[in-house]
mmCIF file of C-alpha atoms in Angstrom:
data_model
loop_
_atom_site.group_PDB
_atom_site.id
_atom_site.type_symbol
_atom_site.label_atom_id
_atom_site.label_comp_id
_atom_site.label_asym_id
_atom_site.label_seq_id
_atom_site.Cartn_x
_atom_site.Cartn_y
_atom_site.Cartn_z
ATOM 1 C CA UNK A 355 9.709 36.764 -1.694
ATOM 2 C CA UNK A 356 10.083 39.631 0.529
ATOM 3 C CA UNK A 357 6.906 38.489 2.313
ATOM 4 C CA UNK A 358 8.049 34.872 2.903
ATOM 5 C CA UNK A 359 11.545 36.116 4.001
ATOM 6 C CA UNK A 360 9.710 38.589 6.542
ATOM 7 C CA UNK A 361 7.585 35.723 7.953
ATOM 8 C CA UNK A 362 10.416 33.480 8.480
ATOM 9 C CA UNK A 363 12.746 36.036 10.082
ATOM 10 C CA UNK A 364 10.038 37.979 12.206
ATOM 11 C CA UNK A 365 7.576 35.347 12.901
ATOM 12 C CA UNK A 366 9.308 32.280 13.373
ATOM 13 C CA UNK A 367 13.105 32.573 13.639
ATOM 14 C CA UNK A 368 13.152 35.503 16.518
ATOM 15 C CA UNK A 369 10.771 33.305 18.569
ATOM 16 C CA UNK A 370 12.892 30.111 18.128
ATOM 17 C CA UNK A 371 16.133 31.897 19.147
ATOM 18 C CA UNK A 372 14.354 33.637 22.160
ATOM 19 C CA UNK A 373 13.001 30.281 23.058
ATOM 20 C CA UNK A 374 16.403 28.481 22.797
ATOM 21 C CA UNK A 375 18.065 31.189 25.029
ATOM 22 C CA UNK A 376 15.396 31.489 27.875
ATOM 23 C CA UNK A 377 12.937 28.600 27.362
ATOM 24 C CA UNK A 378 10.906 28.601 30.563
ATOM 25 C CA UNK A 379 10.202 32.452 30.505
ATOM 26 C CA UNK A 380 9.126 31.913 26.722
ATOM 27 C CA UNK A 381 6.833 29.052 27.324
ATOM 28 C CA UNK A 382 5.496 30.297 30.890
ATOM 29 C CA UNK A 383 2.832 32.858 29.048
ATOM 30 C CA UNK A 384 -0.864 32.410 28.226
ATOM 31 C CA UNK A 385 -0.007 33.178 24.421
ATOM 32 C CA UNK A 386 2.248 30.059 24.482
ATOM 33 C CA UNK A 387 -0.720 28.037 26.284
ATOM 34 C CA UNK A 388 -2.984 29.214 23.363
ATOM 35 C CA UNK A 389 -0.417 28.557 20.785
ATOM 36 C CA UNK A 390 0.244 24.907 22.123
ATOM 37 C CA UNK A 391 -3.639 24.290 22.132
ATOM 38 C CA UNK A 392 -3.850 25.612 18.435
ATOM 39 C CA UNK A 393 -0.960 23.345 17.596
ATOM 40 C CA UNK A 394 -2.404 20.198 19.293
ATOM 41 C CA UNK A 395 -5.671 20.836 17.513
ATOM 42 C CA UNK A 396 -3.862 21.076 14.041
ATOM 43 C CA UNK A 397 -1.777 17.804 14.953
ATOM 44 C CA UNK A 398 -4.946 16.157 15.829
ATOM 45 C CA UNK A 399 -6.861 16.955 12.762
ATOM 46 C CA UNK A 400 -3.904 15.441 10.755
ATOM 47 C CA UNK A 401 -3.885 18.339 8.366
ATOM 48 C CA UNK A 402 -0.039 17.926 8.205
ATOM 49 C CA UNK A 403 0.171 14.257 8.242
ATOM 50 C CA UNK A 404 1.595 14.122 4.845
ATOM 51 C CA UNK A 405 5.197 14.525 6.466
ATOM 52 C CA UNK A 406 5.008 11.067 7.807
ATOM 53 C CA UNK A 407 4.662 9.877 4.208
ATOM 54 C CA UNK A 408 7.955 11.780 3.282
ATOM 55 C CA UNK A 409 9.637 10.484 6.607
ATOM 56 C CA UNK A 410 8.693 6.802 5.807
ATOM 57 C CA UNK A 411 9.790 7.464 2.104
ATOM 58 C CA UNK A 412 13.170 8.921 2.986
ATOM 59 C CA UNK A 413 13.892 6.316 5.680
ATOM 60 C CA UNK A 414 13.600 3.549 3.013
ATOM 61 C CA UNK A 415 15.591 5.633 0.575
ATOM 62 C CA UNK A 416 18.393 5.720 2.980
ATOM 63 C CA UNK A 417 17.857 2.154 4.115
ATOM 64 C CA UNK A 418 17.551 3.313 7.860
ATOM 65 C CA UNK A 419 14.994 1.743 10.143
ATOM 66 C CA UNK A 420 12.144 4.119 11.325
ATOM 67 C CA UNK A 421 12.722 3.791 14.940
ATOM 68 C CA UNK A 422 9.632 4.976 17.252
ATOM 69 C CA UNK A 423 9.393 5.213 20.980
ATOM 70 C CA UNK A 424 5.628 4.936 20.735
ATOM 71 C CA UNK A 425 3.593 1.847 21.529
ATOM 72 C CA UNK A 426 2.484 -0.044 18.410
ATOM 73 C CA UNK A 427 -0.821 1.314 16.773
ATOM 74 C CA UNK A 428 -3.887 -0.970 16.911
ATOM 75 C CA UNK A 429 -5.531 -1.847 13.487
ATOM 76 C CA UNK A 430 -8.063 1.125 13.963
ATOM 77 C CA UNK A 431 -5.347 3.406 14.809
ATOM 78 C CA UNK A 432 -3.393 2.499 11.907
ATOM 79 C CA UNK A 433 -6.468 2.872 9.697
ATOM 80 C CA UNK A 434 -7.088 6.535 11.057
ATOM 81 C CA UNK A 435 -3.443 7.282 10.680
ATOM 82 C CA UNK A 436 -3.129 6.488 7.154
ATOM 83 C CA UNK A 437 -6.579 8.129 6.394
ATOM 84 C CA UNK A 438 -5.268 11.310 7.800
ATOM 85 C CA UNK A 439 -2.011 10.888 5.792
ATOM 86 C CA UNK A 440 -4.090 10.315 2.535
ATOM 87 C CA UNK A 441 -6.283 13.276 3.362
ATOM 88 C CA UNK A 442 -3.265 15.425 4.083
ATOM 89 C CA UNK A 443 -1.728 14.387 0.811
ATOM 90 C CA UNK A 444 -4.807 15.371 -1.172
ATOM 91 C CA UNK A 445 -4.951 18.748 0.398
ATOM 92 C CA UNK A 446 -1.228 19.150 -0.244
ATOM 93 C CA UNK A 447 -1.708 18.280 -3.796
ATOM 94 C CA UNK A 448 -4.692 20.136 -4.500
ATOM 95 C CA UNK A 449 -2.920 23.379 -2.930
ATOM 96 C CA UNK A 450 0.102 22.612 -5.134
ATOM 97 C CA UNK A 451 -2.139 22.267 -8.293
ATOM 98 C CA UNK A 452 -4.007 25.581 -7.514
ATOM 99 C CA UNK A 453 -0.750 27.322 -6.890
ATOM 100 C CA UNK A 454 0.839 26.183 -10.445
ATOM 101 C CA UNK A 455 -2.486 27.064 -12.123
ATOM 102 C CA UNK A 456 -2.568 30.382 -10.778
ATOM 103 C CA UNK A 457 1.113 31.022 -11.755
ATOM 104 C CA UNK A 458 0.314 29.786 -15.218
ATOM 105 C CA UNK A 459 -2.689 31.699 -15.637
ATOM 106 C CA UNK A 460 -0.914 34.879 -14.389
ATOM 107 C CA UNK A 461 -3.281 35.447 -11.488
ATOM 108 C CA UNK A 462 -0.270 36.746 -9.422
ATOM 109 C CA UNK A 463 1.271 40.039 -8.413
ATOM 110 C CA UNK A 464 4.245 39.264 -10.529
ATOM 111 C CA UNK A 465 5.467 41.941 -13.099
ATOM 112 C CA UNK A 466 3.651 41.955 -16.350
ATOM 113 C CA UNK A 467 6.599 41.303 -18.520
ATOM 114 C CA UNK A 468 7.639 38.127 -16.785
ATOM 115 C CA UNK A 469 6.482 34.919 -18.722
ATOM 116 C CA UNK A 470 4.630 32.384 -16.534
ATOM 117 C CA UNK A 471 7.290 29.649 -16.994
ATOM 118 C CA UNK A 472 9.781 32.068 -15.272
ATOM 119 C CA UNK A 473 7.245 32.493 -12.474
ATOM 120 C CA UNK A 474 7.058 28.806 -12.050
ATOM 121 C CA UNK A 475 10.860 28.512 -11.886
ATOM 122 C CA UNK A 476 11.129 31.130 -9.355
ATOM 123 C CA UNK A 477 8.501 29.442 -7.534
ATOM 124 C CA UNK A 478 10.476 26.216 -7.149
ATOM 125 C CA UNK A 479 13.743 28.120 -6.564
ATOM 126 C CA UNK A 480 12.087 30.043 -3.573
ATOM 127 C CA UNK A 481 10.653 26.916 -2.185
ATOM 128 C CA UNK A 482 14.057 25.082 -2.534
ATOM 129 C CA UNK A 483 15.598 28.151 -0.535
ATOM 130 C CA UNK A 484 13.083 28.291 2.110
ATOM 131 C CA UNK A 485 13.615 24.309 2.548
ATOM 132 C CA UNK A 486 17.330 24.805 2.675
ATOM 133 C CA UNK A 487 16.892 27.459 5.362
ATOM 134 C CA UNK A 488 14.689 25.488 7.409
ATOM 135 C CA UNK A 489 17.098 22.381 7.318
ATOM 136 C CA UNK A 490 20.039 24.805 8.286
ATOM 137 C CA UNK A 491 17.865 26.141 11.245
ATOM 138 C CA UNK A 492 17.240 22.591 12.396
ATOM 139 C CA UNK A 493 20.840 21.651 11.795
ATOM 140 C CA UNK A 494 22.079 24.672 13.801
ATOM 141 C CA UNK A 495 19.760 24.097 16.782
ATOM 142 C CA UNK A 496 21.079 20.564 16.873
ATOM 143 C CA UNK A 497 24.752 21.446 16.827
ATOM 144 C CA UNK A 498 24.297 23.904 19.437
ATOM 145 C CA UNK A 499 23.239 21.124 21.715
ATOM 146 C CA UNK A 500 26.189 18.948 20.740
ATOM 147 C CA UNK A 501 28.772 18.316 23.316
ATOM 148 C CA UNK A 502 31.942 20.180 23.227
ATOM 149 C CA UNK A 503 34.360 17.356 22.465
ATOM 150 C CA UNK A 504 31.920 16.069 19.526
ATOM 151 C CA UNK A 505 31.879 19.357 18.236
ATOM 152 C CA UNK A 506 35.595 19.843 17.933
ATOM 153 C CA UNK A 507 35.717 17.016 15.527
ATOM 154 C CA UNK A 508 34.035 19.374 13.124
ATOM 155 C CA UNK A 509 36.136 22.509 12.393
ATOM 156 C CA UNK A 510 33.243 24.591 10.649
ATOM 157 C CA UNK A 511 30.737 23.773 13.127
ATOM 158 C CA UNK A 512 32.886 24.301 16.041
ATOM 159 C CA UNK A 513 34.083 27.775 14.556
ATOM 160 C CA UNK A 514 30.334 28.751 14.290
ATOM 161 C CA UNK A 515 29.237 27.679 17.770
#
C-alpha cells in the first residue's frame, strides 16, 4: 500500500500539479522530450489498447455515442487496432491471473498470519481506492478548467476551486 501511494503521490501527482501550473516550463526540458518518445512508443506498441475496449463497453452501457474526431479507419487499420486490443487484453488477463495466483499461493510480503483470501480482498479494495483516486484526479483537473459561471452552479466544486 505504501509503495503504491508513494508512487502516485511522488511520481505522478506532483508532476501533474506542476505541469498544470507552469505548463510550458515543465514541457520545455530534455527529460520531457525523452518521456514523450517513450510514451509514443508505448502507445504505438498497443500495450495499453485494452482501455479502448472498456471505453466502448462503458459507452454502450451508458447508451452514449462514441464520438471521435479522427478520420475513419481503413480495413487494415481496423484489423491492426483490434489485434492490438486483443493482445493488450491477453497481457492484462495474464498479469491479473499471475497476481491472483501469487496472492493465493502466499508468494507475497504480506504478514504470515494473514490468510490468502484476506490478501485477495485487500488487493481488490486497494485497486478500487487507486481507481477512485485516479478518477477524482481527472475530475479535479477538469473542474479547474471550467468557466466560473458554470462552476458556481455546483456549490461543493466551487468551494474547492
